[in-house]
mmCIF file of C-alpha atoms in Angstrom:
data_model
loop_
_atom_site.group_PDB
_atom_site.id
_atom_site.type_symbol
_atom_site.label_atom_id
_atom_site.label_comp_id
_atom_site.label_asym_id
_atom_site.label_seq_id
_atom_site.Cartn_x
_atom_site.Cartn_y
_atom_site.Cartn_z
ATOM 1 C CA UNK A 14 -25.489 -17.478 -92.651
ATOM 2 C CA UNK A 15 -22.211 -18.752 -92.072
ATOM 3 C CA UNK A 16 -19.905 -21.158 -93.902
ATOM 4 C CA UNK A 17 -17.127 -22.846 -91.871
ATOM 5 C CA UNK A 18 -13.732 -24.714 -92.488
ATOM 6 C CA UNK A 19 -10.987 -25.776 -90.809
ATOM 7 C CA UNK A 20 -7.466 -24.698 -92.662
ATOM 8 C CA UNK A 21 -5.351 -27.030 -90.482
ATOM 9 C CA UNK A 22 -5.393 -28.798 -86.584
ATOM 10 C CA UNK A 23 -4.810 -24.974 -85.301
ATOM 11 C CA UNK A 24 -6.550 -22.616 -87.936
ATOM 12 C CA UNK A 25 -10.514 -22.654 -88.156
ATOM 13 C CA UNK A 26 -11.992 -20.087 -90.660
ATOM 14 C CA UNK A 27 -15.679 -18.696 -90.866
ATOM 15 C CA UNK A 28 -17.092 -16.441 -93.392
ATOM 16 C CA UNK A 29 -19.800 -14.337 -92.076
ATOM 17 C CA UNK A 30 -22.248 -13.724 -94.390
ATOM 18 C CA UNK A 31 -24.291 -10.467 -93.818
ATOM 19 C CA UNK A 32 -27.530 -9.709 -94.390
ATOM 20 C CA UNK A 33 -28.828 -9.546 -98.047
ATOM 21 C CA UNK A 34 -28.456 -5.615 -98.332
ATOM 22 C CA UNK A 35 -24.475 -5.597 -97.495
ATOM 23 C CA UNK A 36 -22.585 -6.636 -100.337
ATOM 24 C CA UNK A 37 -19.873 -8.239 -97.982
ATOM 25 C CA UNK A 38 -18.501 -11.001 -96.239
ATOM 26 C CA UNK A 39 -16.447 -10.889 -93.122
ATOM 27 C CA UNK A 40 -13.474 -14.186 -92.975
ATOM 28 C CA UNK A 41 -12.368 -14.841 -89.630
ATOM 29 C CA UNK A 42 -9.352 -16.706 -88.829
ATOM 30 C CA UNK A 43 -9.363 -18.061 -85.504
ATOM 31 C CA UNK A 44 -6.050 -19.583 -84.712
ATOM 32 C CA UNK A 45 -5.121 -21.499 -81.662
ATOM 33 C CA UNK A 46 -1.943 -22.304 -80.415
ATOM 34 C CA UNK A 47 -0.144 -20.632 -82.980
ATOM 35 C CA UNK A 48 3.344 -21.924 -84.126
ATOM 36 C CA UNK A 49 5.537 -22.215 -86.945
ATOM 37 C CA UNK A 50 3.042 -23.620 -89.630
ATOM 38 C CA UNK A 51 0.477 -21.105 -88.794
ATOM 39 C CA UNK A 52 2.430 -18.106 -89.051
ATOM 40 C CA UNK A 53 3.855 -19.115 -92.191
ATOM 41 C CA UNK A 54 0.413 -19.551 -93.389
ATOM 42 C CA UNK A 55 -0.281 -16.203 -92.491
ATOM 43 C CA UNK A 56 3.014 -14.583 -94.271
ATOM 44 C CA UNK A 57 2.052 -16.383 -97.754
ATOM 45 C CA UNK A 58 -1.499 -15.472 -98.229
ATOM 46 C CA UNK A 59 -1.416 -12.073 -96.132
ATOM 47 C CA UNK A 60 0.776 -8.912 -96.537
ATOM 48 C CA UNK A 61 1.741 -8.295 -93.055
ATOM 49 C CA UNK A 62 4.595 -6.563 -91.156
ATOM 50 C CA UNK A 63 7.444 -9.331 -90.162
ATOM 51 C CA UNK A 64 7.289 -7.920 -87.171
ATOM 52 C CA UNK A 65 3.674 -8.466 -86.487
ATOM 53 C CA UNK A 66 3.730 -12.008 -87.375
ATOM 54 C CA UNK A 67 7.206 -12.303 -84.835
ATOM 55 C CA UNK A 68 5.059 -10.964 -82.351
ATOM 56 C CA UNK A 69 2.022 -13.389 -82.931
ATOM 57 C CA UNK A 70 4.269 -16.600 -82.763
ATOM 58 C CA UNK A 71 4.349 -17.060 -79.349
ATOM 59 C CA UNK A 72 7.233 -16.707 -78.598
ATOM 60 C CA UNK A 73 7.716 -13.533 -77.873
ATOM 61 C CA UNK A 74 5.056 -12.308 -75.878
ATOM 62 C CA UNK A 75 4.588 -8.402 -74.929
ATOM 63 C CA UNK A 76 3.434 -7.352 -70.894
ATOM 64 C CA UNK A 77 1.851 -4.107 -72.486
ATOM 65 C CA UNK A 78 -1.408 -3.668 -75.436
ATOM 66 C CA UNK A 79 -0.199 -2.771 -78.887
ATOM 67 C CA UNK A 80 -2.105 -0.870 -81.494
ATOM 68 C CA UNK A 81 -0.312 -0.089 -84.891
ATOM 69 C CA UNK A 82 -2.102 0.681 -87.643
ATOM 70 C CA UNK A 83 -0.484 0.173 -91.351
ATOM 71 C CA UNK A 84 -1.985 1.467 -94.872
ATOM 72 C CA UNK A 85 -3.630 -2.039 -95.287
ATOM 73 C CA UNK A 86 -4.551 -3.538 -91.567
ATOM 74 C CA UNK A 87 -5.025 -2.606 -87.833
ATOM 75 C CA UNK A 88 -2.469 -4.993 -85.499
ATOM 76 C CA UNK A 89 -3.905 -5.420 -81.979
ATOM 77 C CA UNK A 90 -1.795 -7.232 -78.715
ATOM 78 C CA UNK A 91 -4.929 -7.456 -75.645
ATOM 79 C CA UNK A 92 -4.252 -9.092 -73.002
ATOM 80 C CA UNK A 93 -7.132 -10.651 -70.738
ATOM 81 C CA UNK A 94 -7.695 -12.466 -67.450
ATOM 82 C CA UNK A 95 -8.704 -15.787 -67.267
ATOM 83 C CA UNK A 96 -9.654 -18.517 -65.359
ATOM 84 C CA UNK A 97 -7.844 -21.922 -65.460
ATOM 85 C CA UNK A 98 -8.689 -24.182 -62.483
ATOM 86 C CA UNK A 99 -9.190 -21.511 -60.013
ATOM 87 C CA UNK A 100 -6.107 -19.450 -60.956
ATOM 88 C CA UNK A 101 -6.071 -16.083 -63.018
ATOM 89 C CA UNK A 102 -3.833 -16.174 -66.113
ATOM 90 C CA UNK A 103 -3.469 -13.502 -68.481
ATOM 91 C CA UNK A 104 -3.498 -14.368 -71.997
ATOM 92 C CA UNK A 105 -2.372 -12.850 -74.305
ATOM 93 C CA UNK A 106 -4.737 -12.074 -77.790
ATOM 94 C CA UNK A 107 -3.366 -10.980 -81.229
ATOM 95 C CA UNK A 108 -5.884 -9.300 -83.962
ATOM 96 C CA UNK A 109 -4.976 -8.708 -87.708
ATOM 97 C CA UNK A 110 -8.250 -6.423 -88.930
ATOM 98 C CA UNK A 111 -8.624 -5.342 -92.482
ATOM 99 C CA UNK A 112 -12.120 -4.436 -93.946
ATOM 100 C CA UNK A 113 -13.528 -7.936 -94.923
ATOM 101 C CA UNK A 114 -11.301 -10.272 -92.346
ATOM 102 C CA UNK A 115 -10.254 -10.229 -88.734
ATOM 103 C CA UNK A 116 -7.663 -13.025 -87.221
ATOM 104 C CA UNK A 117 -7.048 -13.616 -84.150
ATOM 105 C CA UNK A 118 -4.488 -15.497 -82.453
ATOM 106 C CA UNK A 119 -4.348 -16.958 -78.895
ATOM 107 C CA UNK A 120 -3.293 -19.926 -76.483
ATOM 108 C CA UNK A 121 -6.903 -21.534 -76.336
ATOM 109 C CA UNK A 122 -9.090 -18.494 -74.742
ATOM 110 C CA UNK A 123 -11.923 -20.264 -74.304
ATOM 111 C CA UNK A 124 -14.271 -17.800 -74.245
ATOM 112 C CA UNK A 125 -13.021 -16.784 -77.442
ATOM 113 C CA UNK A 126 -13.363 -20.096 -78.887
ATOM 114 C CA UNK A 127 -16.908 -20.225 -77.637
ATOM 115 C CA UNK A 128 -18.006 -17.215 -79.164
ATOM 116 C CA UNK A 129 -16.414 -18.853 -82.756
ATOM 117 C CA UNK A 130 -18.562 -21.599 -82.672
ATOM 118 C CA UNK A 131 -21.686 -19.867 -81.339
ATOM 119 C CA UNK A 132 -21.226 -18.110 -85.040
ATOM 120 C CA UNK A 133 -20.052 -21.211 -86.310
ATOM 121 C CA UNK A 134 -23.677 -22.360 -85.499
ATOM 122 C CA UNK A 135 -25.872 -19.062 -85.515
ATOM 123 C CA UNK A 136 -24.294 -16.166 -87.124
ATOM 124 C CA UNK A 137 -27.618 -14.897 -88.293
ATOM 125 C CA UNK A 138 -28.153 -13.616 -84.351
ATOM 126 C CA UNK A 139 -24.694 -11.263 -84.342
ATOM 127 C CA UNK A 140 -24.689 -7.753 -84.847
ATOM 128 C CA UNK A 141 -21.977 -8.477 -87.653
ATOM 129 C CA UNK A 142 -24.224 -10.370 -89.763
ATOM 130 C CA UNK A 143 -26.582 -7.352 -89.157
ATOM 131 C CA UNK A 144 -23.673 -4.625 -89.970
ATOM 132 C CA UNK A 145 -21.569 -6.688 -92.316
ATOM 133 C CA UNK A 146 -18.517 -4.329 -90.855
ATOM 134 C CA UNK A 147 -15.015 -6.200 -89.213
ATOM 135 C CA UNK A 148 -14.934 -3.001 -86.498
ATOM 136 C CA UNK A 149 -18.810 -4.775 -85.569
ATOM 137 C CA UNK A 150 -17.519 -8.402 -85.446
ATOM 138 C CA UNK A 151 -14.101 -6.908 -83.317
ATOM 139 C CA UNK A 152 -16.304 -5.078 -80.759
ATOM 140 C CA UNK A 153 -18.585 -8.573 -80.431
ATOM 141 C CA UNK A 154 -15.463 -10.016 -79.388
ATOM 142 C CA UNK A 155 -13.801 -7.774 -76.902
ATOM 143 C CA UNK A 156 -17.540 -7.458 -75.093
ATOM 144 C CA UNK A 157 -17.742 -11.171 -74.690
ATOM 145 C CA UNK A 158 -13.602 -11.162 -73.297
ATOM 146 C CA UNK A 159 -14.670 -8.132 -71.451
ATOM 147 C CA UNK A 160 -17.808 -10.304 -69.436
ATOM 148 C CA UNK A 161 -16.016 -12.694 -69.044
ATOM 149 C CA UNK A 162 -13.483 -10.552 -66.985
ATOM 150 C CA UNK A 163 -16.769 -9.538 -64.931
ATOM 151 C CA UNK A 164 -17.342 -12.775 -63.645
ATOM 152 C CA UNK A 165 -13.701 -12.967 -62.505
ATOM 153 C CA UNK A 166 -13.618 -9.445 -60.898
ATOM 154 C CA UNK A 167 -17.498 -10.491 -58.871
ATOM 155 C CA UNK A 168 -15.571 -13.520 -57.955
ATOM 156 C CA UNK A 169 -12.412 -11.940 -56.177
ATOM 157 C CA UNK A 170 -14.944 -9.547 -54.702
ATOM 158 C CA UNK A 171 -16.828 -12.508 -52.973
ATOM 159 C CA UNK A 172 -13.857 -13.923 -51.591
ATOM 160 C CA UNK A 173 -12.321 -10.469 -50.716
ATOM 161 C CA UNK A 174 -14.931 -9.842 -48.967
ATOM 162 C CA UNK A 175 -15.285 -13.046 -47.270
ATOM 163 C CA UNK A 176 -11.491 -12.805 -46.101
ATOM 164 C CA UNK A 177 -12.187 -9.469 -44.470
ATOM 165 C CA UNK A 178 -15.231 -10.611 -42.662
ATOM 166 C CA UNK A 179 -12.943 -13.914 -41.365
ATOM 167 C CA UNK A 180 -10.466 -11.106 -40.394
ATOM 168 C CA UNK A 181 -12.773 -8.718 -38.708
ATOM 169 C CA UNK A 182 -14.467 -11.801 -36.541
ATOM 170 C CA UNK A 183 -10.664 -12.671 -35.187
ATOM 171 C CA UNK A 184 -9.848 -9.150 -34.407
ATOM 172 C CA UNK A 185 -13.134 -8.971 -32.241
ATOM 173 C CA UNK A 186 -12.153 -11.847 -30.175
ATOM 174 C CA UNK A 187 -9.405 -10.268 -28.475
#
């Protein structure tokens, strides 16, 4: 089971419940759009590095992944192709993991907003419900970014592949 709320216009929470033998619950924070007001949300009710929360306020953005891991959480900078009317983008993805909560921060990936209300609505069918572990609900995450980047690579394979057969057909004409 799930519960849902919404925080504020740019912060949506859901606490996964897990299955009746785990003893846990697993918050996520998904935050969109992140600014000002969200990161100062984060600072008051979570202990996390300044620098962290400078990096997840969008305006400084980092061209490389980050993983740093402190005595109390795991910080995480992805970055991801995607799709936005038929040009790749990379965007960039921020997690904050501890052991009962995982945030993560973005610019409207919708695939990652998907997946959030797919729990939102059935959280009984994810393998964190099952597992009732934050590492579980982070890998259910990267695999649906990661498929997502699938489509996108079959997609530039197509038209790779139809651009050398256009090329191919030329270079026999002369």
């Amino acid at each position: 089971m799930s519960k849902y709320k919404k925080i504020s216009k740019n912060i949506n929470q859901l606490i996964v419940e897990t299955r009746e033998d785990h003893d846990n619950e697993i918050t996520w924070l998904n935050i969109s759009n992140a600014r000002k007001k969200e990161i100062e949300y984060l600072r008051k009710n979570f202990k996390f590095n300044l620098n962290h929360l400078r990096s997840s306020s969008g305006l400084s953005r980092t061209q490389r992944p980050i993983v740093e891991k402190t005595d109390d959480y795991l910080f995480i900078i992805l970055h991801f192709p995607v799709m936005q009317n038929g040009v790749i983008e990379s965007k960039e993805i921020d997690f904050f993991i501890g052991d009962d909560y995982i945030i993560t921060l973005h610019n409207s990936v919708k695939t990652l907003n998907n997946f959030f209300s797919f729990c939102k609505k059935d959280g009984l069918s994810t393998l964190s419900y099952q597992h009732g572990l934050t590492s579980v609900l982070l890998y259910e995450i990267i695999e649906k970014l990661m498929l997502d980047c699938y489509v996108i690579l079959d997609d530039t394979a197509d038209l790779i592949d139809h651009l050398e057969d256009l090329i191919f057909e030329q270079k026999s004409e002369y």
